[in-house]
């Protein structure tokens, strides 16, 4: 379905669009249209790369970054708590690298996402192409807050990773269908509080903020225990529902 | 797309298939084929219910339970860490209530899931119908471990929530495509360790186990703080990749 | 050393001063001066109580409460991070029930503690007597912030569990010896931040705030895992040093 | 009371016994008997060092290490949960660097501690001298488990940081006074489970194991949040009571 594939040889991984030709230190790879995951491909110097389908967590490593992208765990939490699925219409602000938008699109949603920085927006568009979701994700250059008047559609989910999230949340009831969710990702407690207050002010229901702490477990010959090197704080996730 | 809708009136919510008629304490509701989210429907006694599209987190509350279903957070973590998306073929064991299988199907995957208990399997099939994903999810009654010889397909993701997960993980390389993921959810550290050892024995890569701790935040007039009533332990999630 | 003992019979525990007589539902107990832990004592109806020495964690259960007392874990953290020990002079504000003051006195410190509420202060004085530390703890009725001018002594540790902690922390350098510690316990993030800013403004060193999360572990026949009922948030502990 | 002091000049800190002479890169310091915290002392080259009293957390940095010493937080948890205080008699096994033993002695306890490795025991004795607690701590070279028959005293607290803790815990009822506590620190879940099973087998009461997770908080101009670099796992603390 996707026209993007991963080409893998030992530790080397390239995310490429089919039909392209590109150089590696092991020789040139010509990637034919129609090549399928499971097949192989040789460079002109004879090194064999395996063709692999792109999966969501690969986006985190292979998209061009314009900031720290959301990690797979936090993307999963957004999807799990809001139920992003096929046919959903999603409004997103603070595109950044676009990993969240691309992952939601890969789950069958159509996404309209706003990025204020024109250069970041251009990179995000390129990333959507690499992720094979150009048709499902529209990256608009601009500030969603200023564009609200021009939006007449209703969305199933509103996802925000932007400093002006509180002001946008105030409009959630007009932007969301009945039963739709808003999910806001914010690193600081002050901005998180502002989001919660905005959500309460417009009477969203089930407004909850959660901090997620993960501990990686170590299993070795001596025994089992939490790692001494846990995953740090990424952000608070606030979810509310329009009902 | 779905032929299942939620009918909502104040605190009452019913998950129903269109074309059905059913009784409530506020009167009988006849749900016509073709009714759409956003419309309304009156009982024969005149109470107006709103029609709402089903979303993933609703499954947790509305499917018939045959045990404690996986919570939206953990479903999200499985989806985020393995990248479940459209077109994926997923092999699942330990169907239970079926919330995980249904949510993955809603994200566009086709799921083959095994449940050992025939009564649980029957309930799960009914739940897939309610979730509107009967066409995408096949619930087989049986023990996946004993059926492995009969499975010739390769899957993108293998999800396990069953006591014999370690023995199944030993077969992950033959069950998964190149780059495919296995995700195992296990409540106890001993069973989790057995899963990790099995994954290492068959050379899955990036084998990691994480425990997730969430704290709900309280925001009130006095200030902001973690709740004094945090979310408890659900399970360890182990993820590995076939490469 | 202490003239207070615990009298224990099955689930009944009484914290009493020697030389007293008091009634229980199992008969009257006359507690002679000089009775020692390890001995026994009968009620006039013949039930035998064991005499046990008071230990720190008993204070949490046996002192009369004028609010939620600090839990043994948090008292331990204050003691561990500041090194409260024999011969220390400690200035404390927000006495409350007095469990922290009493525990520090039991570790050999002399404590000057301020409680604004006269009734709470009276209870705290009674509690110090019950804890056997009346000679080491002086409970003053009043607001430490207003009494600072009258304090000429220097202290080894300053412990604060009061709303005006930030204003008091500003005076820490004049109140503490070289190398002395301040430890502030505060439930909300906003008040905690104010404490940190005050500590930085007067150049305390090693200013750190920590949130403590504890998970109780369950061990049963099925396996080992974190409890599904963890201990909730109590407060943030901020520690700084005068150097 | 202590005859040990810290000599501090900017980032340099030396823990020394009074009456000694020793060289620094800033010249020789002769430390007279009777010098007091708060005074100053010049090297023969004229650099002025401040004299500071030793505090508990300094032990972690200044004692000679024979392994990773217990951190102040965990020492505090042991003291808080067991109520270590003046007059306590404590039996300890797995002396190591001796930070726990020294800190408990500084709170007024007398400590009998066993260290199997003769060289480690010799270092620990030197450390007790540096910590100013030689009179309160007896470091025995040997394996407590093998010495149990020779111990007739009863202790208020039994603290264990050693691999054979489960076998020692089986003797806790004969080693502890009525109401006495055992506290075991163990890094792995398997050894922790063995400790809990031993404690249950001899009917200790209130047997609880806790894992402690701490997050350091960051406060800067952008806002307040948990640090992205949290403190990792140190160990499980199991506490039980003899009653």
Short mmCIF file of C-alpha atoms in Angstrom, two decimals, chain C residues 28-200:
data_model
loop_
_atom_site.label_atom_id
_atom_site.label_comp_id
_atom_site.label_asym_id
_atom_site.label_seq_id
_atom_site.Cartn_x
_atom_site.Cartn_y
_atom_site.Cartn_z
CA UNK C 28 -7.90 -1.00 84.96
CA UNK C 29 -4.13 -0.86 84.42
CA UNK C 30 -1.86 0.70 87.03
CA UNK C 31 1.48 1.41 85.43
CA UNK C 32 4.24 1.55 88.03
CA UNK C 33 7.22 3.89 87.74
CA UNK C 34 10.25 1.98 86.62
CA UNK C 35 8.46 -0.71 84.66
CA UNK C 36 10.61 -1.85 81.75
CA UNK C 37 9.98 -3.03 78.18
CA UNK C 38 9.86 -6.82 78.16
CA UNK C 39 7.91 -7.01 81.41
CA UNK C 40 4.17 -7.69 81.69
CA UNK C 41 1.33 -6.04 83.53
CA UNK C 42 -2.12 -7.32 84.45
CA UNK C 43 -5.37 -5.39 84.51
CA UNK C 44 -7.40 -5.68 87.72
CA UNK C 45 -9.49 -8.22 85.79
CA UNK C 46 -6.46 -10.34 84.98
CA UNK C 47 -5.65 -9.64 81.32
CA UNK C 48 -1.92 -9.55 80.74
CA UNK C 49 -0.49 -6.69 78.69
CA UNK C 50 3.08 -6.71 77.37
CA UNK C 51 5.26 -3.67 77.96
CA UNK C 52 7.00 -2.49 74.85
CA UNK C 53 9.35 0.41 74.17
CA UNK C 54 7.94 3.16 72.01
CA UNK C 55 9.46 3.31 68.54
CA UNK C 56 9.32 6.13 66.00
CA UNK C 57 6.64 4.67 63.72
CA UNK C 58 4.35 4.23 66.75
CA UNK C 59 4.17 8.01 67.07
CA UNK C 60 2.29 8.16 63.80
CA UNK C 61 -0.47 6.01 65.25
CA UNK C 62 -0.53 7.07 68.90
CA UNK C 63 -0.11 10.82 69.05
CA UNK C 64 -3.25 12.92 69.12
CA UNK C 65 -3.74 14.38 65.65
CA UNK C 66 -4.39 18.02 64.83
CA UNK C 67 -4.07 17.34 61.11
CA UNK C 68 -2.52 14.68 58.90
CA UNK C 69 0.85 13.89 60.49
CA UNK C 70 3.93 13.37 58.37
CA UNK C 71 4.29 9.68 57.51
CA UNK C 72 7.35 7.68 58.67
CA UNK C 73 8.71 7.56 55.12
CA UNK C 74 8.77 11.33 54.77
CA UNK C 75 10.24 11.79 58.24
CA UNK C 76 12.95 9.35 57.26
CA UNK C 77 13.66 11.29 54.09
CA UNK C 78 14.07 14.54 56.06
CA UNK C 79 16.40 12.83 58.53
CA UNK C 80 18.37 11.03 55.84
CA UNK C 81 18.84 14.05 53.58
CA UNK C 82 19.81 16.45 56.39
CA UNK C 83 21.60 13.99 58.69
CA UNK C 84 19.67 14.81 61.86
CA UNK C 85 21.65 13.33 64.73
CA UNK C 86 22.68 13.63 68.37
CA UNK C 87 23.53 17.10 69.53
CA UNK C 88 21.81 18.84 66.65
CA UNK C 89 19.90 22.04 67.28
CA UNK C 90 16.86 22.16 65.05
CA UNK C 91 14.46 24.97 64.23
CA UNK C 92 11.08 23.74 63.03
CA UNK C 93 7.94 25.56 61.92
CA UNK C 94 4.48 24.10 61.45
CA UNK C 95 4.57 21.70 64.39
CA UNK C 96 1.18 20.16 63.72
CA UNK C 97 0.84 16.85 65.48
CA UNK C 98 4.56 16.98 66.21
CA UNK C 99 5.62 13.61 64.81
CA UNK C 100 8.59 15.09 62.95
CA UNK C 101 9.77 17.10 65.97
CA UNK C 102 9.43 14.12 68.28
CA UNK C 103 11.24 11.77 65.93
CA UNK C 104 14.15 14.19 65.52
CA UNK C 105 14.34 14.56 69.29
CA UNK C 106 14.40 10.79 69.67
CA UNK C 107 17.49 10.82 67.41
CA UNK C 108 19.20 13.10 69.90
CA UNK C 109 18.41 16.55 68.58
CA UNK C 110 17.05 19.48 70.54
CA UNK C 111 14.16 21.04 68.69
CA UNK C 112 12.59 24.50 68.84
CA UNK C 113 9.28 24.32 67.02
CA UNK C 114 6.63 26.94 66.25
CA UNK C 115 2.91 26.32 65.92
CA UNK C 116 0.57 29.21 65.19
CA UNK C 117 -2.63 27.65 66.46
CA UNK C 118 -2.70 27.79 70.28
CA UNK C 119 -4.88 24.69 70.59
CA UNK C 120 -2.68 22.72 68.23
CA UNK C 121 0.36 23.88 70.17
CA UNK C 122 -1.18 22.63 73.42
CA UNK C 123 -1.86 19.23 71.85
CA UNK C 124 1.67 19.14 70.46
CA UNK C 125 3.09 19.79 73.95
CA UNK C 126 1.04 16.91 75.30
CA UNK C 127 2.26 14.76 72.42
CA UNK C 128 5.91 15.59 73.22
CA UNK C 129 5.25 14.40 76.73
CA UNK C 130 3.71 11.16 75.47
CA UNK C 131 6.64 10.68 73.11
CA UNK C 132 9.02 11.08 76.04
CA UNK C 133 10.80 14.07 74.53
CA UNK C 134 9.47 17.02 76.55
CA UNK C 135 12.99 17.96 77.60
CA UNK C 136 14.30 18.09 74.04
CA UNK C 137 11.43 19.81 72.28
CA UNK C 138 10.20 23.33 72.98
CA UNK C 139 6.84 24.04 71.37
CA UNK C 140 6.31 27.80 70.99
CA UNK C 141 2.92 29.19 70.15
CA UNK C 142 3.45 31.68 67.38
CA UNK C 143 4.49 32.44 63.86
CA UNK C 144 8.18 31.79 63.31
CA UNK C 145 8.34 34.42 60.58
CA UNK C 146 7.37 37.12 63.08
CA UNK C 147 9.73 35.82 65.75
CA UNK C 148 12.85 35.72 63.63
CA UNK C 149 14.28 38.91 65.14
CA UNK C 150 14.23 37.38 68.60
CA UNK C 151 16.21 34.30 67.54
CA UNK C 152 19.94 34.67 68.01
CA UNK C 153 20.95 31.05 68.09
CA UNK C 154 22.26 29.25 65.02
CA UNK C 155 20.77 25.91 64.08
CA UNK C 156 22.08 22.82 62.32
CA UNK C 157 18.85 22.14 60.50
CA UNK C 158 15.75 24.18 59.66
CA UNK C 159 12.65 22.08 58.92
CA UNK C 160 9.52 23.71 57.52
CA UNK C 161 6.03 22.38 56.93
CA UNK C 162 4.14 25.65 56.74
CA UNK C 163 2.57 27.88 54.12
CA UNK C 164 5.01 30.75 54.65
CA UNK C 165 8.07 28.56 54.14
CA UNK C 166 9.37 30.69 51.23
CA UNK C 167 9.59 33.81 53.41
CA UNK C 168 11.36 31.90 56.16
CA UNK C 169 13.81 30.29 53.73
CA UNK C 170 14.96 33.79 52.82
CA UNK C 171 16.42 33.99 56.32
CA UNK C 172 18.06 30.57 56.27
CA UNK C 173 21.63 31.91 55.96
CA UNK C 174 21.29 33.84 59.26
CA UNK C 175 19.56 30.94 61.00
CA UNK C 176 21.89 28.11 60.03
CA UNK C 177 25.48 27.22 60.87
CA UNK C 178 27.94 26.80 58.05
CA UNK C 179 27.02 23.49 56.42
CA UNK C 180 23.53 23.45 57.92
CA UNK C 181 20.54 22.20 55.99
CA UNK C 182 17.07 23.47 55.28
CA UNK C 183 14.35 20.92 54.48
CA UNK C 184 10.91 22.03 53.31
CA UNK C 185 7.95 19.80 52.82
CA UNK C 186 5.23 21.23 50.57
CA UNK C 187 2.26 19.55 48.92
CA UNK C 188 1.76 21.78 45.88
CA UNK C 189 4.06 22.55 43.00
CA UNK C 190 3.43 26.29 43.18
CA UNK C 191 4.45 26.58 46.82
CA UNK C 192 7.39 24.28 46.15
CA UNK C 193 8.57 26.53 43.37
CA UNK C 194 8.36 29.55 45.65
CA UNK C 195 10.56 27.72 48.15
CA UNK C 196 13.14 26.90 45.50
CA UNK C 197 13.20 30.48 44.27
CA UNK C 198 13.71 31.78 47.82
CA UNK C 199 16.51 29.26 48.40
CA UNK C 200 18.24 30.32 45.21
#
